[in-house]
C-alpha positions as semicolon CSV with decimal commas, in nm:
position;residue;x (nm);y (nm);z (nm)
1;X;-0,804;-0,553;-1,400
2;X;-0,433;-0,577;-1,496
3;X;-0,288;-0,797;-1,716
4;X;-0,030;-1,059;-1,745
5;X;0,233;-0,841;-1,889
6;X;0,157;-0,505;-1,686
7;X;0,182;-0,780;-1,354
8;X;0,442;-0,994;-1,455
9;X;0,647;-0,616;-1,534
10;X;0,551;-0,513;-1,206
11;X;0,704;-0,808;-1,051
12;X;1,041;-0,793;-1,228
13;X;1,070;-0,434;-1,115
14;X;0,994;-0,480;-0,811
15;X;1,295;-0,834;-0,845
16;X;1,519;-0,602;-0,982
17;X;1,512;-0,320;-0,736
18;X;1,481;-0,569;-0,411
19;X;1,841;-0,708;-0,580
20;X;1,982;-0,338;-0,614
21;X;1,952;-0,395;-0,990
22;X;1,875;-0,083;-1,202
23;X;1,580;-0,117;-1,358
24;X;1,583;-0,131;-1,727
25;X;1,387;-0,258;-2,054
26;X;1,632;-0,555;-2,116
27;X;1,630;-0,667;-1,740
28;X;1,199;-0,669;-1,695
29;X;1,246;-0,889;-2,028
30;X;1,538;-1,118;-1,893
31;X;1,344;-1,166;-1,621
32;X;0,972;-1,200;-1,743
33;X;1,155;-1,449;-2,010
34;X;1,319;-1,658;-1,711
35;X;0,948;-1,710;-1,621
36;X;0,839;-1,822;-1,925
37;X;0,544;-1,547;-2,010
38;X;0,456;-1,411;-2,317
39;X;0,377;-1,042;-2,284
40;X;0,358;-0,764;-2,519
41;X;0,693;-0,588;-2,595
42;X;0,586;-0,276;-2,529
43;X;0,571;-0,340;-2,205
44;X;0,890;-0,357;-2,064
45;X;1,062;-0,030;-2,231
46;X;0,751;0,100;-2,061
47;X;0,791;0,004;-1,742
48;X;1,135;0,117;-1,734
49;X;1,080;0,437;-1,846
50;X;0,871;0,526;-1,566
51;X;1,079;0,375;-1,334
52;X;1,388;0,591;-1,443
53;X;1,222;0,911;-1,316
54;X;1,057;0,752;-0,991
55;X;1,159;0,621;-0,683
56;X;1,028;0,231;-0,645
57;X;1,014;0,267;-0,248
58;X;0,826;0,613;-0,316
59;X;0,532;0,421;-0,511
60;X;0,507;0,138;-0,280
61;X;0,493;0,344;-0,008
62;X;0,197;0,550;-0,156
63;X;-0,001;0,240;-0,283
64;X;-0,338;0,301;-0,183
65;X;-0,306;0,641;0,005
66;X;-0,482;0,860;-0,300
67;X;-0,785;1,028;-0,280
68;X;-0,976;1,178;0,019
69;X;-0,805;1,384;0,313
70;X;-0,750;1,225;0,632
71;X;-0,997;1,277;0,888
72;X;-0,980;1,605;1,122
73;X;-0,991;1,615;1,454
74;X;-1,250;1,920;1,603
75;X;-1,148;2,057;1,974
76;X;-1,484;2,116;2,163
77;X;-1,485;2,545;2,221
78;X;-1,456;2,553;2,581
79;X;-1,773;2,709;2,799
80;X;-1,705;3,044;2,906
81;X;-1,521;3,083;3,225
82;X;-1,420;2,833;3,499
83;X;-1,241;2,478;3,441
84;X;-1,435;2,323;3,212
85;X;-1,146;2,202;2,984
86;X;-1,029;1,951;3,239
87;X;-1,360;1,805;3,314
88;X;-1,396;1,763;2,958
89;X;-1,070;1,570;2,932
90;X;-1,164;1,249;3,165
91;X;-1,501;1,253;2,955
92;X;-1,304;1,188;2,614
93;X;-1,077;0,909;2,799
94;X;-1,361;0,729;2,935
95;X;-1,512;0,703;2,580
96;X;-1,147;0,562;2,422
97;X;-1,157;0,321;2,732
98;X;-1,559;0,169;2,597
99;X;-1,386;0,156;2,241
100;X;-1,136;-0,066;2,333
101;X;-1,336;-0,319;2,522
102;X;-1,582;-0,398;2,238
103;X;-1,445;-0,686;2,024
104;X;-1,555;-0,994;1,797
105;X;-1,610;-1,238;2,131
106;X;-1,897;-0,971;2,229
107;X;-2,073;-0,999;1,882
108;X;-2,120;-1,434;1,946
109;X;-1,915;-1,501;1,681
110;X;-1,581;-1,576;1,614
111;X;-1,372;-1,587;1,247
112;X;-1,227;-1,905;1,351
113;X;-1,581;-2,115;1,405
């Protein structure tokens, strides 16, 4: 779990770039100051460090997208001969349409009970 001073660093980044502000050691401490924490003073020359080589919007943006490849979509090999690809179309639309129409109020619950 993080702690205060890799959070409350986080947050002044995150301050300083919503503002426009470049992000530096002395600003994350102005700022982590203003709120009255005590953190370890490593960690704002940290902090800025990193954040002089990388984008902020780049690592928000890719919060939570490591790991694991997406899922892939497999086309069904068509039978030989004849029109079989477009009878297998309304067959895949039919099953998208059953998807759809399952929901909580089907289960006999609801979240707001």
């Amino acid at each position: 779990m993080a702690g205060v001073g890799e959070l409350a660093c986080t947050y002044a980044a995150l301050i300083l770039h919503d503002d426009g502000i470049t992000i530096t050691a002395e600003k994350i401490n102005t700022i982590v100051q203003a709120a009255n924490l005590k953190i370890d003073s490593y960690w704002p020359g940290l902090f800025a460090k990193l954040l002089e080589k990388r984008n902020v919007e780049d690592l928000v943006l890719s919060c939570g997208s490591g790991g694991g490849g997406g899922a892939v979509a497999v086309a069904a090999a068509p039978a030989a001969g004849g029109d079989s690809g477009a009878a297998a179309a309304p067959a895949a639309e039919e099953k998208k349409e059953e998807a759809k129409e399952e929901s909580d109020d089907d289960m006999g619950f609801s979240l707001f009970d």
